[in-house]
mmCIF file of C-alpha atoms in Angstrom:
data_model
loop_
_atom_site.group_PDB
_atom_site.id
_atom_site.type_symbol
_atom_site.label_atom_id
_atom_site.label_comp_id
_atom_site.label_asym_id
_atom_site.label_seq_id
_atom_site.Cartn_x
_atom_site.Cartn_y
_atom_site.Cartn_z
ATOM 1 C CA UNK R 1 -23.958 17.147 5.982
ATOM 2 C CA UNK R 2 -23.181 13.481 6.802
ATOM 3 C CA UNK R 3 -19.694 12.006 6.700
ATOM 4 C CA UNK R 4 -18.545 8.598 5.519
ATOM 5 C CA UNK R 5 -15.265 6.776 5.724
ATOM 6 C CA UNK R 6 -14.148 4.737 2.655
ATOM 7 C CA UNK R 7 -11.436 2.116 3.127
ATOM 8 C CA UNK R 8 -9.918 -0.596 0.870
ATOM 9 C CA UNK R 9 -10.372 -4.148 2.220
ATOM 10 C CA UNK R 10 -6.703 -4.819 2.766
ATOM 11 C CA UNK R 11 -5.516 -7.296 5.375
ATOM 12 C CA UNK R 12 -5.587 -7.358 8.276
ATOM 13 C CA UNK R 13 -9.357 -7.008 8.218
ATOM 14 C CA UNK R 14 -9.369 -6.435 11.993
ATOM 15 C CA UNK R 15 -7.646 -3.063 11.461
ATOM 16 C CA UNK R 16 -10.341 -1.931 9.077
ATOM 17 C CA UNK R 17 -13.006 -2.924 11.580
ATOM 18 C CA UNK R 18 -11.193 -1.102 14.315
ATOM 19 C CA UNK R 19 -11.040 2.082 12.226
ATOM 20 C CA UNK R 20 -14.777 1.894 11.398
ATOM 21 C CA UNK R 21 -15.602 1.512 15.153
ATOM 22 C CA UNK R 22 -13.514 4.610 15.863
ATOM 23 C CA UNK R 23 -15.081 6.475 13.000
ATOM 24 C CA UNK R 24 -18.567 5.819 14.393
ATOM 25 C CA UNK R 25 -17.420 7.059 17.837
ATOM 26 C CA UNK R 26 -16.116 10.255 16.218
ATOM 27 C CA UNK R 27 -19.363 10.994 14.475
ATOM 28 C CA UNK R 28 -19.029 9.412 11.009
ATOM 29 C CA UNK R 29 -22.466 8.121 9.851
ATOM 30 C CA UNK R 30 -21.355 5.787 7.055
ATOM 31 C CA UNK R 31 -18.664 3.172 6.558
ATOM 32 C CA UNK R 32 -17.853 2.184 2.926
ATOM 33 C CA UNK R 33 -15.431 -0.168 1.323
ATOM 34 C CA UNK R 34 -14.189 -0.889 -2.202
ATOM 35 C CA UNK R 35 -15.528 -4.091 -3.817
ATOM 36 C CA UNK R 36 -12.931 -5.548 -6.123
ATOM 37 C CA UNK R 37 -12.293 -9.054 -4.771
ATOM 38 C CA UNK R 38 -9.165 -9.862 -6.712
ATOM 39 C CA UNK R 39 -7.362 -6.720 -5.587
ATOM 40 C CA UNK R 40 -8.805 -6.692 -2.040
ATOM 41 C CA UNK R 41 -10.483 -9.066 0.307
ATOM 42 C CA UNK R 42 -14.156 -10.005 0.195
ATOM 43 C CA UNK R 43 -16.095 -7.089 1.698
ATOM 44 C CA UNK R 44 -19.301 -8.754 2.785
ATOM 45 C CA UNK R 45 -17.435 -10.930 5.281
ATOM 46 C CA UNK R 46 -15.957 -7.780 6.789
ATOM 47 C CA UNK R 47 -19.273 -5.903 6.776
ATOM 48 C CA UNK R 48 -20.640 -8.465 9.211
ATOM 49 C CA UNK R 49 -17.844 -7.683 11.677
ATOM 50 C CA UNK R 50 -18.254 -3.901 11.314
ATOM 51 C CA UNK R 51 -22.010 -4.156 11.876
ATOM 52 C CA UNK R 52 -21.544 -6.453 14.865
ATOM 53 C CA UNK R 53 -19.205 -3.979 16.597
ATOM 54 C CA UNK R 54 -21.062 -0.717 15.795
ATOM 55 C CA UNK R 55 -24.592 0.512 16.631
ATOM 56 C CA UNK R 56 -25.505 3.188 14.143
ATOM 57 C CA UNK R 57 -23.002 3.112 11.295
ATOM 58 C CA UNK R 58 -24.536 2.518 7.883
ATOM 59 C CA UNK R 59 -22.327 0.191 5.900
ATOM 60 C CA UNK R 60 -22.056 -0.236 2.161
ATOM 61 C CA UNK R 61 -20.116 -0.908 -1.025
ATOM 62 C CA UNK R 62 -18.394 1.800 -2.984
ATOM 63 C CA UNK R 63 -19.041 0.211 -5.352
ATOM 64 C CA UNK R 64 -20.163 -3.262 -6.273
ATOM 65 C CA UNK R 65 -21.306 -4.258 -9.816
ATOM 66 C CA UNK R 66 -23.900 -6.425 -11.482
ATOM 67 C CA UNK R 67 -21.429 -9.095 -12.723
ATOM 68 C CA UNK R 68 -19.010 -10.174 -10.053
ATOM 69 C CA UNK R 69 -21.853 -11.859 -8.154
ATOM 70 C CA UNK R 70 -25.267 -12.916 -9.443
ATOM 71 C CA UNK R 71 -28.000 -10.444 -8.489
ATOM 72 C CA UNK R 72 -29.722 -12.858 -6.086
ATOM 73 C CA UNK R 73 -26.405 -13.414 -4.261
ATOM 74 C CA UNK R 74 -25.842 -9.686 -3.831
ATOM 75 C CA UNK R 75 -29.397 -9.167 -2.694
ATOM 76 C CA UNK R 76 -29.160 -12.124 -0.246
ATOM 77 C CA UNK R 77 -25.862 -10.879 1.230
ATOM 78 C CA UNK R 78 -27.257 -7.460 1.952
ATOM 79 C CA UNK R 79 -30.549 -8.799 3.186
ATOM 80 C CA UNK R 80 -28.831 -11.241 5.541
ATOM 81 C CA UNK R 81 -26.819 -8.461 7.090
ATOM 82 C CA UNK R 82 -29.986 -6.333 7.507
ATOM 83 C CA UNK R 83 -31.784 -9.305 9.145
ATOM 84 C CA UNK R 84 -28.867 -9.777 11.544
ATOM 85 C CA UNK R 85 -28.168 -6.120 12.416
ATOM 86 C CA UNK R 86 -31.170 -4.080 11.349
ATOM 87 C CA UNK R 87 -31.542 -2.214 8.060
ATOM 88 C CA UNK R 88 -28.063 -0.647 8.131
ATOM 89 C CA UNK R 89 -26.661 -1.369 4.654
ATOM 90 C CA UNK R 90 -26.522 0.552 1.381
ATOM 91 C CA UNK R 91 -25.816 -0.963 -2.016
ATOM 92 C CA UNK R 92 -23.470 1.342 -3.826
ATOM 93 C CA UNK R 93 -23.252 0.038 -7.356
ATOM 94 C CA UNK R 94 -21.810 0.931 -10.790
ATOM 95 C CA UNK R 95 -20.978 -0.739 -14.089
ATOM 96 C CA UNK R 96 -17.769 -2.209 -12.679
ATOM 97 C CA UNK R 97 -14.191 -0.971 -13.360
ATOM 98 C CA UNK R 98 -11.287 -2.636 -11.534
ATOM 99 C CA UNK R 99 -13.397 -5.641 -10.438
ATOM 100 C CA UNK R 100 -14.143 -6.433 -14.068
ATOM 101 C CA UNK R 101 -10.978 -5.265 -15.820
ATOM 102 C CA UNK R 102 -8.501 -6.963 -13.545
ATOM 103 C CA UNK R 103 -10.202 -10.259 -14.444
ATOM 104 C CA UNK R 104 -10.051 -9.481 -18.192
ATOM 105 C CA UNK R 105 -13.698 -8.548 -18.547
ATOM 106 C CA UNK R 106 -15.441 -5.273 -19.641
ATOM 107 C CA UNK R 107 -17.668 -3.181 -17.492
ATOM 108 C CA UNK R 108 -21.395 -4.048 -17.882
ATOM 109 C CA UNK R 109 -23.902 -2.083 -19.894
ATOM 110 C CA UNK R 110 -26.165 0.529 -18.321
ATOM 111 C CA UNK R 111 -29.148 -1.606 -19.369
ATOM 112 C CA UNK R 112 -27.842 -4.493 -17.319
ATOM 113 C CA UNK R 113 -27.086 -2.182 -14.435
ATOM 114 C CA UNK R 114 -30.613 -0.805 -14.475
ATOM 115 C CA UNK R 115 -32.084 -4.343 -14.384
ATOM 116 C CA UNK R 116 -29.676 -5.414 -11.628
ATOM 117 C CA UNK R 117 -30.553 -2.432 -9.424
ATOM 118 C CA UNK R 118 -34.258 -3.212 -9.692
ATOM 119 C CA UNK R 119 -33.786 -6.968 -9.021
ATOM 120 C CA UNK R 120 -31.409 -6.484 -6.075
ATOM 121 C CA UNK R 121 -33.648 -3.900 -4.401
ATOM 122 C CA UNK R 122 -36.771 -5.966 -4.893
ATOM 123 C CA UNK R 123 -35.266 -9.153 -3.584
ATOM 124 C CA UNK R 124 -33.517 -7.493 -0.548
ATOM 125 C CA UNK R 125 -36.850 -5.762 0.360
ATOM 126 C CA UNK R 126 -38.814 -8.967 0.137
ATOM 127 C CA UNK R 127 -40.512 -8.558 -3.250
ATOM 128 C CA UNK R 128 -40.685 -10.950 -6.116
ATOM 129 C CA UNK R 129 -38.672 -10.177 -9.211
ATOM 130 C CA UNK R 130 -37.627 -11.775 -12.450
ATOM 131 C CA UNK R 131 -34.094 -12.887 -13.217
ATOM 132 C CA UNK R 132 -33.249 -14.623 -16.500
ATOM 133 C CA UNK R 133 -36.897 -15.425 -17.129
ATOM 134 C CA UNK R 134 -37.560 -16.928 -13.678
ATOM 135 C CA UNK R 135 -39.695 -15.306 -10.957
ATOM 136 C CA UNK R 136 -38.014 -15.517 -7.584
ATOM 137 C CA UNK R 137 -38.112 -13.881 -4.178
ATOM 138 C CA UNK R 138 -36.276 -14.373 -0.823
ATOM 139 C CA UNK R 139 -39.099 -15.838 1.346
ATOM 140 C CA UNK R 140 -37.257 -15.173 4.617
ATOM 141 C CA UNK R 141 -36.926 -11.372 4.185
ATOM 142 C CA UNK R 142 -39.100 -9.406 6.612
ATOM 143 C CA UNK R 143 -39.303 -5.561 6.551
ATOM 144 C CA UNK R 144 -36.113 -5.321 4.537
ATOM 145 C CA UNK R 145 -34.883 -1.984 3.275
ATOM 146 C CA UNK R 146 -31.945 -1.517 0.875
ATOM 147 C CA UNK R 147 -31.193 1.936 -0.615
ATOM 148 C CA UNK R 148 -29.432 1.685 -4.014
ATOM 149 C CA UNK R 149 -26.894 4.423 -4.650
ATOM 150 C CA UNK R 150 -25.391 4.562 -8.148
ATOM 151 C CA UNK R 151 -21.939 5.711 -9.139
ATOM 152 C CA UNK R 152 -21.894 7.762 -12.344
ATOM 153 C CA UNK R 153 -20.035 10.314 -14.444
ATOM 154 C CA UNK R 154 -21.364 10.284 -18.013
ATOM 155 C CA UNK R 155 -24.707 11.755 -19.291
ATOM 156 C CA UNK R 156 -26.504 8.408 -19.764
ATOM 157 C CA UNK R 157 -25.355 7.133 -16.369
ATOM 158 C CA UNK R 158 -26.437 10.369 -14.685
ATOM 159 C CA UNK R 159 -29.831 10.097 -16.418
ATOM 160 C CA UNK R 160 -30.217 6.500 -15.092
ATOM 161 C CA UNK R 161 -29.187 7.599 -11.549
ATOM 162 C CA UNK R 162 -31.908 10.267 -11.541
ATOM 163 C CA UNK R 163 -34.517 8.019 -13.020
ATOM 164 C CA UNK R 164 -33.992 5.023 -10.816
ATOM 165 C CA UNK R 165 -31.396 5.209 -7.932
ATOM 166 C CA UNK R 166 -32.040 6.265 -4.359
ATOM 167 C CA UNK R 167 -28.667 8.040 -4.231
ATOM 168 C CA UNK R 168 -25.858 9.395 -6.417
ATOM 169 C CA UNK R 169 -22.187 8.616 -5.751
ATOM 170 C CA UNK R 170 -19.795 11.045 -7.396
ATOM 171 C CA UNK R 171 -16.116 10.098 -6.960
ATOM 172 C CA UNK R 172 -14.524 13.540 -7.094
ATOM 173 C CA UNK R 173 -14.856 16.764 -5.062
ATOM 174 C CA UNK R 174 -14.579 19.512 -7.657
ATOM 175 C CA UNK R 175 -17.368 22.021 -6.985
ATOM 176 C CA UNK R 176 -17.974 22.929 -10.618
ATOM 177 C CA UNK R 177 -18.272 19.306 -11.840
ATOM 178 C CA UNK R 178 -20.304 18.398 -8.759
ATOM 179 C CA UNK R 179 -22.844 21.089 -9.409
ATOM 180 C CA UNK R 180 -23.014 20.133 -13.151
ATOM 181 C CA UNK R 181 -23.631 16.471 -12.370
ATOM 182 C CA UNK R 182 -26.035 16.983 -9.486
ATOM 183 C CA UNK R 183 -28.121 19.179 -11.789
ATOM 184 C CA UNK R 184 -28.107 16.425 -14.458
ATOM 185 C CA UNK R 185 -29.280 13.817 -11.948
ATOM 186 C CA UNK R 186 -31.988 15.962 -10.488
ATOM 187 C CA UNK R 187 -33.235 17.062 -13.861
ATOM 188 C CA UNK R 188 -33.560 13.385 -14.918
ATOM 189 C CA UNK R 189 -35.365 12.631 -11.678
ATOM 190 C CA UNK R 190 -37.890 15.415 -12.248
ATOM 191 C CA UNK R 191 -38.438 14.291 -15.868
ATOM 192 C CA UNK R 192 -39.199 10.769 -14.570
ATOM 193 C CA UNK R 193 -41.705 12.150 -12.165
ATOM 194 C CA UNK R 194 -39.629 11.618 -9.067
ATOM 195 C CA UNK R 195 -38.772 14.127 -6.287
ATOM 196 C CA UNK R 196 -35.363 15.443 -7.251
ATOM 197 C CA UNK R 197 -34.551 16.302 -3.620
ATOM 198 C CA UNK R 198 -35.321 12.713 -2.581
ATOM 199 C CA UNK R 199 -32.050 11.443 -4.177
ATOM 200 C CA UNK R 200 -29.170 11.448 -1.725
ATOM 201 C CA UNK R 201 -25.995 13.053 -3.065
ATOM 202 C CA UNK R 202 -22.676 11.610 -1.918
ATOM 203 C CA UNK R 203 -19.293 13.046 -2.947
ATOM 204 C CA UNK R 204 -16.416 10.743 -2.325
ATOM 205 C CA UNK R 205 -12.700 11.736 -2.575
ATOM 206 C CA UNK R 206 -9.431 11.535 -0.791
ATOM 207 C CA UNK R 207 -8.903 14.029 2.113
ATOM 208 C CA UNK R 208 -5.489 14.815 3.407
ATOM 209 C CA UNK R 209 -4.948 17.262 6.355
ATOM 210 C CA UNK R 210 -1.747 19.340 6.244
ATOM 211 C CA UNK R 211 -0.078 22.000 8.355
ATOM 212 C CA UNK R 212 -0.498 24.521 5.584
ATOM 213 C CA UNK R 213 3.220 24.412 4.530
ATOM 214 C CA UNK R 214 4.378 23.993 0.973
ATOM 215 C CA UNK R 215 6.237 20.789 2.014
ATOM 216 C CA UNK R 216 2.990 19.382 3.477
ATOM 217 C CA UNK R 217 1.122 20.300 0.325
ATOM 218 C CA UNK R 218 3.627 18.616 -1.903
ATOM 219 C CA UNK R 219 3.574 15.404 0.167
ATOM 220 C CA UNK R 220 -0.224 15.293 0.175
ATOM 221 C CA UNK R 221 -0.330 15.803 -3.567
ATOM 222 C CA UNK R 222 1.980 12.772 -4.069
ATOM 223 C CA UNK R 223 -0.094 10.649 -1.675
ATOM 224 C CA UNK R 224 -3.428 11.502 -3.482
ATOM 225 C CA UNK R 225 -2.298 11.587 -7.112
ATOM 226 C CA UNK R 226 -3.478 8.004 -7.609
ATOM 227 C CA UNK R 227 -7.085 9.239 -7.381
ATOM 228 C CA UNK R 228 -6.763 11.356 -10.489
ATOM 229 C CA UNK R 229 -5.522 8.342 -12.334
ATOM 230 C CA UNK R 230 -8.469 6.236 -11.045
ATOM 231 C CA UNK R 231 -10.954 8.846 -12.203
ATOM 232 C CA UNK R 232 -9.112 9.087 -15.450
ATOM 233 C CA UNK R 233 -9.973 5.446 -16.237
ATOM 234 C CA UNK R 234 -13.662 6.359 -16.192
ATOM 235 C CA UNK R 235 -13.083 9.612 -18.060
ATOM 236 C CA UNK R 236 -11.209 7.795 -20.830
ATOM 237 C CA UNK R 237 -14.270 5.568 -21.333
ATOM 238 C CA UNK R 238 -16.437 8.709 -21.609
ATOM 239 C CA UNK R 239 -14.153 10.308 -24.224
ATOM 240 C CA UNK R 240 -14.155 7.095 -26.205
ATOM 241 C CA UNK R 241 -17.949 6.978 -26.094
ATOM 242 C CA UNK R 242 -18.878 10.628 -26.570
ATOM 243 C CA UNK R 243 -15.781 12.219 -28.156
ATOM 244 C CA UNK R 244 -14.068 15.473 -27.119
ATOM 245 C CA UNK R 245 -15.677 18.950 -27.341
ATOM 246 C CA UNK R 246 -19.195 17.593 -27.957
ATOM 247 C CA UNK R 247 -20.701 19.266 -24.867
ATOM 248 C CA UNK R 248 -21.881 15.871 -23.571
ATOM 249 C CA UNK R 249 -19.148 15.857 -20.946
ATOM 250 C CA UNK R 250 -17.503 18.983 -19.443
ATOM 251 C CA UNK R 251 -14.038 19.717 -20.708
ATOM 252 C CA UNK R 252 -13.144 20.443 -17.031
ATOM 253 C CA UNK R 253 -13.367 16.646 -16.580
ATOM 254 C CA UNK R 254 -11.851 15.457 -19.816
ATOM 255 C CA UNK R 255 -8.973 17.790 -20.682
ATOM 256 C CA UNK R 256 -6.479 16.368 -18.236
ATOM 257 C CA UNK R 257 -6.384 12.812 -19.567
ATOM 258 C CA UNK R 258 -4.800 13.740 -22.859
ATOM 259 C CA UNK R 259 -1.440 12.691 -21.430
ATOM 260 C CA UNK R 260 -2.852 9.470 -19.977
ATOM 261 C CA UNK R 261 -1.481 6.083 -20.968
ATOM 262 C CA UNK R 262 -3.222 2.821 -20.114
ATOM 263 C CA UNK R 263 -2.040 1.394 -16.862
ATOM 264 C CA UNK R 264 -1.758 -1.782 -14.825
ATOM 265 C CA UNK R 265 -5.062 -2.556 -13.063
ATOM 266 C CA UNK R 266 -3.206 -4.626 -10.463
ATOM 267 C CA UNK R 267 -2.070 -1.229 -9.052
ATOM 268 C CA UNK R 268 -5.479 0.264 -9.182
ATOM 269 C CA UNK R 269 -6.246 2.646 -6.314
ATOM 270 C CA UNK R 270 -2.693 2.414 -4.919
ATOM 271 C CA UNK R 271 -0.524 5.276 -3.776
ATOM 272 C CA UNK R 272 2.457 5.656 -6.012
ATOM 273 C CA UNK R 273 0.792 4.024 -9.034
ATOM 274 C CA UNK R 274 3.101 5.051 -11.877
ATOM 275 C CA UNK R 275 0.120 5.170 -14.250
ATOM 276 C CA UNK R 276 -1.101 8.224 -12.396
ATOM 277 C CA UNK R 277 2.067 10.261 -13.134
ATOM 278 C CA UNK R 278 0.270 12.172 -15.881
ATOM 279 C CA UNK R 279 -2.196 13.773 -13.325
ATOM 280 C CA UNK R 280 -1.192 17.425 -12.746
ATOM 281 C CA UNK R 281 -1.223 19.015 -9.288
ATOM 282 C CA UNK R 282 -4.167 21.232 -10.227
ATOM 283 C CA UNK R 283 -6.358 18.201 -10.860
ATOM 284 C CA UNK R 284 -5.312 16.543 -7.568
ATOM 285 C CA UNK R 285 -6.284 19.747 -5.705
ATOM 286 C CA UNK R 286 -9.625 20.083 -7.605
ATOM 287 C CA UNK R 287 -10.676 16.429 -7.168
ATOM 288 C CA UNK R 288 -9.401 15.957 -3.520
ATOM 289 C CA UNK R 289 -9.429 17.898 -0.327
ATOM 290 C CA UNK R 290 -5.931 18.917 0.629
ATOM 291 C CA UNK R 291 -4.713 21.478 3.143
ATOM 292 C CA UNK R 292 -5.295 22.573 6.768
ATOM 293 C CA UNK R 293 -8.748 22.072 8.387
ATOM 294 C CA UNK R 294 -9.983 25.514 7.300
ATOM 295 C CA UNK R 295 -9.442 24.686 3.608
ATOM 296 C CA UNK R 296 -11.446 21.479 4.064
ATOM 297 C CA UNK R 297 -14.239 23.307 5.834
ATOM 298 C CA UNK R 298 -14.405 25.922 3.100
ATOM 299 C CA UNK R 299 -14.654 23.298 0.338
ATOM 300 C CA UNK R 300 -17.174 21.185 2.272
ATOM 301 C CA UNK R 301 -19.316 24.214 2.895
ATOM 302 C CA UNK R 302 -19.353 24.947 -0.839
ATOM 303 C CA UNK R 303 -20.255 21.354 -1.639
ATOM 304 C CA UNK R 304 -23.049 21.475 0.906
ATOM 305 C CA UNK R 305 -24.429 24.664 -0.639
ATOM 306 C CA UNK R 306 -24.811 22.974 -4.020
ATOM 307 C CA UNK R 307 -26.745 20.033 -2.586
ATOM 308 C CA UNK R 308 -24.228 17.447 -1.323
ATOM 309 C CA UNK R 309 -25.673 15.432 1.563
ATOM 310 C CA UNK R 310 -22.591 13.372 2.398
ATOM 311 C CA UNK R 311 -18.878 13.641 1.948
ATOM 312 C CA UNK R 312 -17.167 10.226 2.003
ATOM 313 C CA UNK R 313 -13.511 10.397 2.927
ATOM 314 C CA UNK R 314 -11.287 8.185 0.820
ATOM 315 C CA UNK R 315 -8.630 7.257 3.374
ATOM 316 C CA UNK R 316 -6.015 5.711 1.122
ATOM 317 C CA UNK R 317 -2.684 7.231 1.920
ATOM 318 C CA UNK R 318 -0.030 7.226 4.629
ATOM 319 C CA UNK R 319 -2.191 9.219 7.080
ATOM 320 C CA UNK R 320 -5.322 7.122 7.411
ATOM 321 C CA UNK R 321 -5.566 7.374 11.206
ATOM 322 C CA UNK R 322 -4.637 11.089 11.217
ATOM 323 C CA UNK R 323 -7.442 11.929 8.720
ATOM 324 C CA UNK R 324 -9.996 9.921 10.700
ATOM 325 C CA UNK R 325 -9.040 11.570 13.974
ATOM 326 C CA UNK R 326 -8.554 14.999 12.385
ATOM 327 C CA UNK R 327 -11.946 14.950 10.704
ATOM 328 C CA UNK R 328 -13.568 13.798 13.933
ATOM 329 C CA UNK R 329 -11.913 16.614 15.903
ATOM 330 C CA UNK R 330 -11.843 19.571 13.457
ATOM 331 C CA UNK R 331 -14.398 18.906 10.718
ATOM 332 C CA UNK R 332 -17.393 16.841 11.842
ATOM 333 C CA UNK R 333 -17.911 18.986 14.912
ATOM 334 C CA UNK R 334 -18.506 22.001 12.593
ATOM 335 C CA UNK R 335 -21.279 20.220 10.734
ATOM 336 C CA UNK R 336 -22.938 18.504 13.737
#
């Protein structure tokens, strides 16, 4: 199993770069950031610094979207980084949540996302593509390679991931839901004539190491509760689209949002976000990895057994450095 580190692009950017450098030295293979440029700083500028100061780390967005930037701009940004530092980037992409909503826009359609994924990949890898009726290509790209990993939860998005994407990003670490969604992605891949095992599976969620005490557990739950609220935003969209109890989406994913109220997107992804108060402890523990190292190892082994290729650590709490170092010392060494 590979391990990634996911950070928000908060200032100072130099601190984020330092943490990515340390993560590579500890054995992390991937460095990811959020891409929501109203709430956080512009990630592509920071990617250049990360790549400059690392040697092997793969760097990518978790996740960008088809609307914040035009498709040729996104492709050119990734292709430029690859030309400068070797093919060491991944385009994690989805319909757009906070990046769109905080600016008063709605997430894009899956049809638009599908077209964008094709166009961005073609352009970044040097092929000609069509955008808005015009055939274009980036003539300076040589030997470019850009994997496209799609973030998804709902049945239609999972089907598109299996049919088209190079990788699947699932932003929660619940084993039951992971197995259900991985199966949906791989089934769609097989039906499309693709190799189901060729799609990389990445689970991304907060990890918080504790001493095993009840006090430590309570503190970790409070620090990670925001994540259940963030996932709940996506789940609310699914319930609105597919309804409850239809079998289209597992009740293990939808039941907990019944007490949800719409929140302020300016606090999206922030510890202490009051809009996440509805999230019960049970959901935090299911969606995140909380506890002493042995508890993390047990969950990670389970995830690996159901096909997860990478666990990407969301380090958004008051123990960012502790989780980076702790994972390097106690977790990554067990999966080397």
